[in-house]
């Protein structure tokens, strides 16, 4: 087993980036060599200070050129918004890139980006891997792996159920929570067109089963708050959007083959009452035999199960880095990686 260490850069220190940064500091397989930030208050601060850890000697910078000039094996690229041109510049500078912003798998919507990334990989002799919990794991490589337990498959359902009251983020605003249903439906937000990002994961699963997607369909349900719902950072007012359910169905041979459900909510007091229970990921394989798998946090001291989607998104990226760095240059999917063998977790 390789004892190699990997020189890493953390790009952006939001919720995902901070989890990754803590992992890079703690895991001896990684040597943190750079941190890129946009927030002027963070520039010049030690990575340890940004993560409540002892000083590391690595100071955050807002200079893209300084990051490009660093010698590093990999950049964990987790800013708020996609930026394929910057990803390509990092790849051309010879750094591998792992990113929760994808793309995770080439399809008709993202193939242009994948081609640009592949060209930059060739130029820089580097690799790119799109990571994350969903899209990136729970709706693609995890169910694809589980299908080995099947004799016959009729349909696979994958649900992400997240209570944003317990794990608030900028996404409460970005997804239009707290608006009236009419306001939400009148203007696009970050979930407009999200089906096409998740369609990459669906394609990986469907094509992994030897089929092609004939058609993708979407439904979107809204639940409104029965009372004011406070959360750390704000309040969802009575009558405004407190819950949203997206359902994306991939059809093959005229039947639904893969169905994704995303249930995002702030608290529970809403109409309709979906009675969702704890935050979790849930996979149901309908067929012979039919079976289900639930992925959720163990209960904390208060008896709650926190939503681990953000933590897992960061760790799924971090744990693939050694293999992505060791892979031949190019756009590397789960199929190319095979069984990922994380390094440095036993410590
Ligand atoms: N695939 C998946 O399963 C999955 C799951 C969760 C998230 N994600 C993706 O991962 C990315 C990071 O998510 P996150 O939860 O870490 O987001 P976040 O907490 O909002 O952090 C994003 C960071 O990006 C930087 N940034 C750059 N431009 C910004 C702008 N205009 N406004 C605000 N911040 C800006 C900031 O970094 P500094 O503070 O360092 O300046 C900010 O902290 C997002 O694109 C998200 O969609 C993917």
Short mmCIF file of C-alpha atoms and ligand atoms in Angstrom, two decimals:
data_model
loop_
_atom_site.label_atom_id
_atom_site.label_comp_id
_atom_site.label_asym_id
_atom_site.label_seq_id
_atom_site.Cartn_x
_atom_site.Cartn_y
_atom_site.Cartn_z
CA UNK A 1 0.00 0.00 0.00
CA UNK A 2 1.31 3.42 -1.03
CA UNK A 3 2.82 5.56 1.76
CA UNK A 4 2.86 8.57 -0.57
CA UNK A 5 1.61 11.93 0.66
CA UNK A 6 -0.40 14.26 -1.55
CA UNK A 7 0.06 18.03 -1.63
CA UNK A 8 -3.43 19.56 -1.63
CA UNK A 9 -5.06 22.96 -2.04
CA UNK A 10 -8.51 23.77 -0.65
CA UNK A 11 -10.41 26.12 -2.95
CA UNK A 12 -13.10 28.05 -0.96
CA UNK A 13 -13.93 27.64 2.68
CA UNK A 14 -17.73 27.40 2.79
CA UNK A 15 -19.49 24.53 4.54
CA UNK A 16 -18.08 21.85 2.22
CA UNK A 17 -14.65 23.48 1.98
CA UNK A 18 -14.29 23.76 5.75
CA UNK A 19 -14.96 20.04 6.28
CA UNK A 20 -12.39 19.24 3.59
CA UNK A 21 -9.86 21.65 5.09
CA UNK A 22 -10.20 20.02 8.53
CA UNK A 23 -9.69 16.62 6.90
CA UNK A 24 -6.58 17.77 5.03
CA UNK A 25 -5.12 19.12 8.28
CA UNK A 26 -5.92 15.92 10.22
CA UNK A 27 -5.10 13.20 7.69
CA UNK A 28 -1.33 12.60 7.41
CA UNK A 29 -1.75 11.37 3.84
CA UNK A 30 -2.32 14.99 2.89
CA UNK A 31 0.01 17.97 3.08
CA UNK A 32 -1.98 21.19 2.89
CA UNK A 33 -0.09 23.66 0.70
CA UNK A 34 -2.69 26.27 -0.18
CA UNK A 35 -6.10 27.74 0.61
CA UNK A 36 -8.04 29.97 -1.78
CA UNK A 37 -10.76 32.27 -0.37
CA UNK A 38 -12.96 35.03 -1.77
CA UNK A 39 -13.97 36.60 1.53
CA UNK A 40 -11.58 39.54 2.24
CA UNK A 41 -11.88 38.88 6.00
CA UNK A 42 -10.28 35.47 5.52
CA UNK A 43 -7.35 36.58 3.33
CA UNK A 44 -4.03 36.16 5.19
CA UNK A 45 -5.54 33.99 7.92
CA UNK A 46 -3.92 30.66 8.77
CA UNK A 47 -5.88 27.58 7.64
CA UNK A 48 -5.87 26.48 11.29
CA UNK A 49 -7.53 29.73 12.35
CA UNK A 50 -10.24 29.27 9.70
CA UNK A 51 -11.08 25.83 11.09
CA UNK A 52 -10.52 26.26 14.88
CA UNK A 53 -7.36 24.21 14.61
CA UNK A 54 -3.74 24.98 15.62
CA UNK A 55 -1.74 27.05 13.15
CA UNK A 56 -0.64 25.22 9.99
CA UNK A 57 1.63 27.85 8.47
CA UNK A 58 -0.59 27.91 5.36
CA UNK A 59 -2.19 31.32 4.84
CA UNK A 60 -5.38 31.85 2.83
CA UNK A 61 -5.02 33.84 -0.37
CA UNK A 62 -7.45 35.43 -2.81
CA UNK A 63 -4.86 35.34 -5.60
CA UNK A 64 -5.68 32.85 -8.34
CA UNK A 65 -2.20 33.34 -9.78
CA UNK A 66 -0.59 32.44 -6.44
CA UNK A 67 -2.63 29.23 -6.32
CA UNK A 68 -1.80 28.40 -9.95
CA UNK A 69 1.91 28.89 -9.18
CA UNK A 70 1.91 26.47 -6.23
CA UNK A 71 3.28 22.98 -6.63
CA UNK A 72 0.43 20.69 -5.65
CA UNK A 73 -0.98 17.30 -6.54
CA UNK A 74 -4.65 18.22 -6.23
CA UNK A 75 -7.13 21.03 -5.73
CA UNK A 76 -10.38 20.30 -3.91
CA UNK A 77 -12.49 22.87 -5.76
CA UNK A 78 -15.64 23.74 -3.77
CA UNK A 79 -16.75 27.32 -4.42
CA UNK A 80 -20.38 28.36 -4.51
CA UNK A 81 -20.75 28.54 -8.27
CA UNK A 82 -19.39 26.44 -11.14
CA UNK A 83 -16.38 27.88 -12.97
CA UNK A 84 -15.16 25.49 -15.66
CA UNK A 85 -12.58 27.97 -16.97
CA UNK A 86 -10.84 28.14 -13.57
CA UNK A 87 -11.01 24.34 -13.24
CA UNK A 88 -9.35 24.10 -16.67
CA UNK A 89 -6.64 26.60 -15.67
CA UNK A 90 -5.87 24.51 -12.58
CA UNK A 91 -5.72 21.33 -14.69
CA UNK A 92 -3.48 23.00 -17.27
CA UNK A 93 -1.14 24.03 -14.44
CA UNK A 94 -0.64 20.32 -13.78
CA UNK A 95 -2.89 19.96 -10.75
CA UNK A 96 -5.52 17.26 -10.47
CA UNK A 97 -8.95 18.60 -9.51
CA UNK A 98 -11.70 16.99 -7.44
CA UNK A 99 -14.92 18.99 -7.23
CA UNK A 100 -18.39 18.66 -5.68
CA UNK A 101 -19.66 20.96 -8.43
CA UNK A 102 -19.18 18.23 -11.02
CA UNK A 103 -19.59 17.34 -13.75
CA UNK A 104 -19.75 13.76 -12.46
CA UNK A 105 -20.56 11.98 -15.73
CA UNK A 106 -20.85 13.16 -19.32
CA UNK A 107 -24.33 13.51 -20.79
CA UNK A 108 -25.87 15.62 -23.55
CA UNK A 109 -26.20 18.65 -21.25
CA UNK A 110 -22.65 18.77 -19.83
CA UNK A 111 -20.66 17.11 -22.63
CA UNK A 112 -19.28 20.52 -23.75
CA UNK A 113 -17.84 21.13 -20.27
CA UNK A 114 -16.48 17.58 -20.14
CA UNK A 115 -14.72 18.09 -23.48
CA UNK A 116 -13.12 21.33 -22.24
CA UNK A 117 -12.02 19.57 -19.05
CA UNK A 118 -10.60 16.63 -21.00
CA UNK A 119 -8.59 18.98 -23.23
CA UNK A 120 -7.19 20.79 -20.17
CA UNK A 121 -6.37 17.41 -18.56
CA UNK A 122 -4.37 16.44 -21.65
CA UNK A 123 -2.50 19.75 -21.62
CA UNK A 124 -1.64 19.55 -17.93
CA UNK A 125 -1.29 15.75 -17.70
CA UNK A 126 -3.85 15.88 -14.90
CA UNK A 127 -7.16 14.29 -13.92
CA UNK A 128 -10.57 15.63 -12.94
CA UNK A 129 -13.20 13.88 -10.81
CA UNK A 130 -16.68 15.21 -10.01
CA UNK A 131 -17.60 14.17 -6.46
CA UNK A 132 -20.32 14.74 -3.83
CA UNK A 133 -23.06 12.89 -2.03
CA UNK A 134 -25.86 13.68 -4.50
CA UNK A 135 -25.21 14.04 -7.32
CA UNK A 136 -22.07 11.94 -7.16
CA UNK A 137 -22.60 8.94 -4.88
CA UNK A 138 -25.97 8.08 -3.36
CA UNK A 139 -27.84 8.10 -6.68
CA UNK A 140 -25.18 6.52 -8.87
CA UNK A 141 -22.23 4.41 -7.65
CA UNK A 142 -23.94 3.35 -4.42
CA UNK A 143 -27.15 1.96 -6.03
CA UNK A 144 -25.12 0.60 -8.95
CA UNK A 145 -23.02 -1.34 -6.42
CA UNK A 146 -26.18 -2.49 -4.61
CA UNK A 147 -27.66 -3.87 -7.84
CA UNK A 148 -25.18 -6.73 -7.50
CA UNK A 149 -27.59 -8.01 -4.81
CA UNK A 150 -30.37 -8.37 -7.40
CA UNK A 151 -31.73 -11.15 -9.59
CA UNK A 152 -33.97 -8.71 -11.52
CA UNK A 153 -34.56 -4.96 -11.22
CA UNK A 154 -37.83 -3.19 -11.98
CA UNK A 155 -37.14 0.27 -10.61
CA UNK A 156 -34.67 2.04 -8.30
CA UNK A 157 -35.86 4.90 -6.08
CA UNK A 158 -33.35 7.23 -4.44
CA UNK A 159 -34.48 9.82 -1.87
CA UNK A 160 -32.59 12.66 -0.25
CA UNK A 161 -34.49 14.00 2.78
CA UNK A 162 -32.96 17.07 4.40
CA UNK A 163 -34.24 19.23 7.22
CA UNK A 164 -32.61 22.61 6.70
CA UNK A 165 -33.90 23.85 10.07
CA UNK A 166 -31.28 21.66 11.73
CA UNK A 167 -28.52 22.29 9.18
CA UNK A 168 -29.22 25.76 7.76
CA UNK A 169 -27.23 27.05 4.77
CA UNK A 170 -27.33 29.69 2.07
CA UNK A 171 -29.47 27.20 0.16
CA UNK A 172 -32.52 28.14 2.27
CA UNK A 173 -32.51 31.45 0.38
CA UNK A 174 -31.15 30.13 -2.89
CA UNK A 175 -33.88 27.49 -3.13
CA UNK A 176 -36.58 30.08 -2.54
CA UNK A 177 -37.71 28.99 0.93
CA UNK A 178 -39.58 31.78 2.69
CA UNK A 179 -41.07 33.15 -0.55
CA UNK A 180 -44.74 32.79 -1.38
CA UNK A 181 -45.44 29.89 -3.75
CA UNK A 182 -46.25 32.40 -6.52
CA UNK A 183 -42.93 34.22 -5.99
CA UNK A 184 -41.07 30.90 -6.02
CA UNK A 185 -42.66 29.76 -9.25
CA UNK A 186 -42.26 33.15 -10.96
CA UNK A 187 -38.48 33.38 -10.87
CA UNK A 188 -35.68 30.89 -11.46
CA UNK A 189 -33.47 29.80 -8.56
CA UNK A 190 -30.58 27.37 -8.12
CA UNK A 191 -32.97 24.40 -8.45
CA UNK A 192 -34.24 25.55 -11.83
CA UNK A 193 -32.73 23.03 -14.21
CA UNK A 194 -31.25 21.00 -11.33
CA UNK A 195 -32.72 17.90 -12.97
CA UNK A 196 -30.03 18.19 -15.63
CA UNK A 197 -27.22 18.11 -13.03
CA UNK A 198 -28.79 15.11 -11.33
CA UNK A 199 -29.38 13.54 -14.78
CA UNK A 200 -25.61 12.91 -14.93
CA UNK A 201 -25.88 10.61 -11.92
CA UNK A 202 -29.02 9.00 -13.35
CA UNK A 203 -27.16 8.37 -16.62
CA UNK A 204 -24.24 6.74 -14.77
CA UNK A 205 -26.68 4.38 -13.04
CA UNK A 206 -28.88 3.66 -16.07
CA UNK A 207 -25.93 3.16 -18.43
CA UNK A 208 -24.19 1.11 -15.73
CA UNK A 209 -27.19 -1.23 -16.01
CA UNK A 210 -26.79 -1.44 -19.78
CA UNK A 211 -29.75 0.81 -20.63
CA UNK A 212 -30.17 4.34 -21.98
CA UNK A 213 -32.50 7.06 -20.71
CA UNK A 214 -35.41 7.50 -23.13
CA UNK A 215 -37.01 10.38 -21.32
CA UNK A 216 -36.66 12.40 -18.12
CA UNK A 217 -39.71 13.85 -16.37
CA UNK A 218 -39.99 16.26 -13.43
CA UNK A 219 -42.64 17.08 -10.83
CA UNK A 220 -42.29 19.73 -8.12
CA UNK A 221 -44.50 19.98 -5.02
CA UNK A 222 -44.53 22.84 -2.53
CA UNK A 223 -45.50 22.79 1.15
CA UNK A 224 -46.27 26.03 3.02
CA UNK A 225 -45.62 26.81 6.69
CA UNK A 226 -48.60 26.51 9.06
CA UNK A 227 -46.89 28.89 11.49
CA UNK A 228 -43.71 31.00 11.63
CA UNK A 229 -40.74 28.57 11.59
CA UNK A 230 -37.53 29.97 13.12
CA UNK A 231 -34.15 28.61 12.06
CA UNK A 232 -30.64 29.82 12.92
CA UNK A 233 -30.32 32.81 10.58
CA UNK A 234 -33.96 33.61 9.89
CA UNK A 235 -37.64 32.74 9.99
CA UNK A 236 -39.88 31.07 7.44
CA UNK A 237 -43.12 33.06 7.71
CA UNK A 238 -46.52 31.37 7.90
CA UNK A 239 -47.95 30.75 4.42
CA UNK A 240 -44.56 30.84 2.67
CA UNK A 241 -42.56 27.97 1.20
CA UNK A 242 -41.27 25.64 3.95
CA UNK A 243 -40.92 22.40 2.00
CA UNK A 244 -40.19 21.33 -1.56
CA UNK A 245 -40.27 17.93 -3.22
CA UNK A 246 -38.74 17.35 -6.61
CA UNK A 247 -39.28 14.04 -8.36
CA UNK A 248 -37.18 13.19 -11.40
CA UNK A 249 -37.97 10.01 -13.31
CA UNK A 250 -35.77 8.36 -15.92
CA UNK A 251 -37.72 6.17 -18.31
CA UNK A 252 -36.30 3.16 -20.14
CA UNK A 253 -38.25 0.67 -22.26
CA UNK A 254 -41.38 2.78 -21.66
CA UNK A 255 -41.22 2.34 -17.86
CA UNK A 256 -39.77 4.32 -14.95
CA UNK A 257 -36.35 2.78 -14.24
CA UNK A 258 -34.80 5.34 -11.87
CA UNK A 259 -36.75 7.79 -9.70
CA UNK A 260 -35.05 10.46 -7.59
CA UNK A 261 -36.90 12.26 -4.81
CA UNK A 262 -35.45 15.36 -3.17
CA UNK A 263 -37.35 16.45 -0.08
CA UNK A 264 -35.95 19.70 1.34
CA UNK A 265 -37.74 21.33 4.22
CA UNK A 266 -37.30 23.78 7.06
CA UNK A 267 -38.90 22.14 10.10
CA UNK A 268 -42.08 20.07 10.10
CA UNK A 269 -45.10 22.33 10.57
CA UNK A 270 -46.29 22.56 6.99
CA UNK A 271 -49.13 21.68 4.66
CA UNK A 272 -49.19 19.16 3.11
CA UNK A 273 -47.61 17.25 6.01
CA UNK A 274 -45.17 14.81 4.44
CA UNK A 275 -44.23 13.13 7.77
CA UNK A 276 -40.69 12.72 6.53
CA UNK A 277 -38.88 11.89 9.78
CA UNK A 278 -35.14 12.23 10.15
CA UNK A 279 -32.82 13.61 7.50
CA UNK A 280 -31.44 10.70 5.53
CA UNK A 281 -30.69 9.14 2.16
CA UNK A 282 -32.79 6.16 1.21
CA UNK A 283 -32.49 3.71 -1.67
CA UNK A 284 -35.20 1.22 -2.61
CA UNK A 285 -34.46 -1.41 -5.23
CA UNK A 286 -37.77 -2.80 -6.51
CA UNK A 287 -37.41 -6.19 -8.17
CA UNK A 288 -36.41 -9.64 -7.16
CA UNK A 289 -35.61 -9.44 -4.32
CA UNK A 290 -36.86 -5.97 -3.33
CA UNK A 291 -34.74 -4.28 -0.68
CA UNK A 292 -33.90 -0.91 0.85
CA UNK A 293 -30.90 0.83 2.33
CA UNK A 294 -31.00 3.87 4.62
CA UNK A 295 -27.96 6.10 5.05
CA UNK A 296 -28.22 8.40 8.04
CA UNK A 297 -26.28 9.80 10.97
CA UNK A 298 -26.45 8.01 14.29
CA UNK A 299 -28.46 9.94 16.88
CA UNK A 300 -26.74 12.85 18.59
CA UNK A 301 -27.01 13.66 22.32
CA UNK A 302 -30.43 15.31 21.74
CA UNK A 303 -31.76 12.26 19.89
CA UNK A 304 -31.57 14.01 16.48
CA UNK A 305 -29.94 12.67 13.37
CA UNK A 306 -28.10 15.56 11.70
CA UNK A 307 -28.07 15.74 7.90
CA UNK A 308 -24.62 14.55 6.85
CA UNK A 309 -24.93 15.50 3.18
CA UNK A 310 -22.45 18.37 3.40
CA UNK A 311 -19.94 16.39 5.50
CA UNK A 312 -20.18 13.42 3.17
CA UNK A 313 -19.85 15.65 0.11
CA UNK A 314 -16.50 16.92 1.38
CA UNK A 315 -15.27 13.50 2.51
CA UNK A 316 -16.28 11.76 -0.72
CA UNK A 317 -14.04 14.23 -2.52
CA UNK A 318 -11.14 13.97 -0.06
CA UNK A 319 -11.14 10.17 0.04
CA UNK A 320 -10.84 9.85 -3.76
CA UNK A 321 -7.93 12.26 -4.08
CA UNK A 322 -5.07 9.72 -3.87
CA UNK A 323 -6.64 7.53 -6.55
CA UNK A 324 -7.53 10.48 -8.79
CA UNK A 325 -3.92 11.74 -8.51
CA UNK A 326 -2.57 8.28 -9.34
CA UNK A 327 -4.97 7.80 -12.30
CA UNK A 328 -3.91 8.48 -15.88
CA UNK A 329 -4.80 11.97 -17.18
CA UNK A 330 -8.42 12.66 -18.08
CA UNK A 331 -12.00 12.98 -16.87
CA UNK A 332 -12.24 10.23 -14.26
CA UNK A 333 -15.66 8.87 -13.25
CA UNK A 334 -16.59 6.31 -10.62
CA UNK A 335 -16.51 3.69 -13.34
CA UNK A 336 -12.87 4.60 -14.11
CA UNK A 337 -11.90 4.70 -10.42
CA UNK A 338 -13.29 1.25 -9.60
CA UNK A 339 -13.23 0.46 -5.90
CA UNK A 340 -11.90 3.54 -4.12
CA UNK A 341 -9.39 2.69 -1.39
CA UNK A 342 -9.18 5.70 0.94
CA UNK A 343 -5.87 6.44 2.67
CA UNK A 344 -5.11 7.64 6.17
CA UNK A 345 -8.53 7.04 7.73
CA UNK A 346 -7.24 4.62 10.37
CA UNK A 347 -5.43 6.91 12.79
N1 LIG B 1 -22.58 17.14 -5.20
C1 LIG B 1 -23.08 17.29 -4.01
O1 LIG B 1 -23.58 16.35 -3.40
C2 LIG B 1 -23.02 18.63 -3.32
C3 LIG B 1 -23.51 18.74 -2.02
C4 LIG B 1 -23.38 19.97 -1.36
C5 LIG B 1 -22.82 21.05 -2.03
N2 LIG B 1 -22.41 20.90 -3.31
C6 LIG B 1 -21.81 22.04 -4.01
O2 LIG B 1 -20.59 22.40 -3.38
C7 LIG B 1 -20.38 23.81 -3.51
C8 LIG B 1 -20.01 24.39 -2.15
O3 LIG B 1 -21.11 24.22 -1.28
P1 LIG B 1 -21.09 24.87 0.17
O4 LIG B 1 -22.25 24.28 0.89
O5 LIG B 1 -19.74 24.75 0.74
O6 LIG B 1 -21.40 26.39 -0.18
P2 LIG B 1 -21.17 27.65 0.79
O7 LIG B 1 -21.16 27.24 2.20
O8 LIG B 1 -22.10 28.69 0.34
O9 LIG B 1 -19.67 28.08 0.46
C9 LIG B 1 -19.28 28.51 -0.81
C10 LIG B 1 -17.98 29.31 -0.72
O10 LIG B 1 -17.70 29.75 -2.03
C11 LIG B 1 -17.02 31.01 -1.95
N3 LIG B 1 -17.76 31.95 -2.83
C12 LIG B 1 -17.37 32.24 -4.06
N4 LIG B 1 -18.21 33.10 -4.64
C13 LIG B 1 -19.17 33.36 -3.77
C14 LIG B 1 -20.33 34.17 -3.82
N5 LIG B 1 -20.66 34.88 -4.91
N6 LIG B 1 -21.12 34.21 -2.72
C15 LIG B 1 -20.79 33.49 -1.64
N7 LIG B 1 -19.69 32.70 -1.56
C16 LIG B 1 -18.89 32.63 -2.62
C17 LIG B 1 -16.98 31.40 -0.51
O11 LIG B 1 -15.72 30.95 -0.07
P3 LIG B 1 -14.80 31.76 1.00
O12 LIG B 1 -15.68 31.87 2.22
O13 LIG B 1 -13.64 30.85 1.21
O14 LIG B 1 -14.46 33.06 0.39
C18 LIG B 1 -18.06 30.55 0.13
O15 LIG B 1 -17.80 30.29 1.46
C19 LIG B 1 -21.69 24.39 -4.07
O16 LIG B 1 -21.52 24.66 -5.43
C20 LIG B 1 -22.69 23.26 -3.91
O17 LIG B 1 -23.66 23.27 -4.93
C21 LIG B 1 -22.48 19.71 -3.95
#
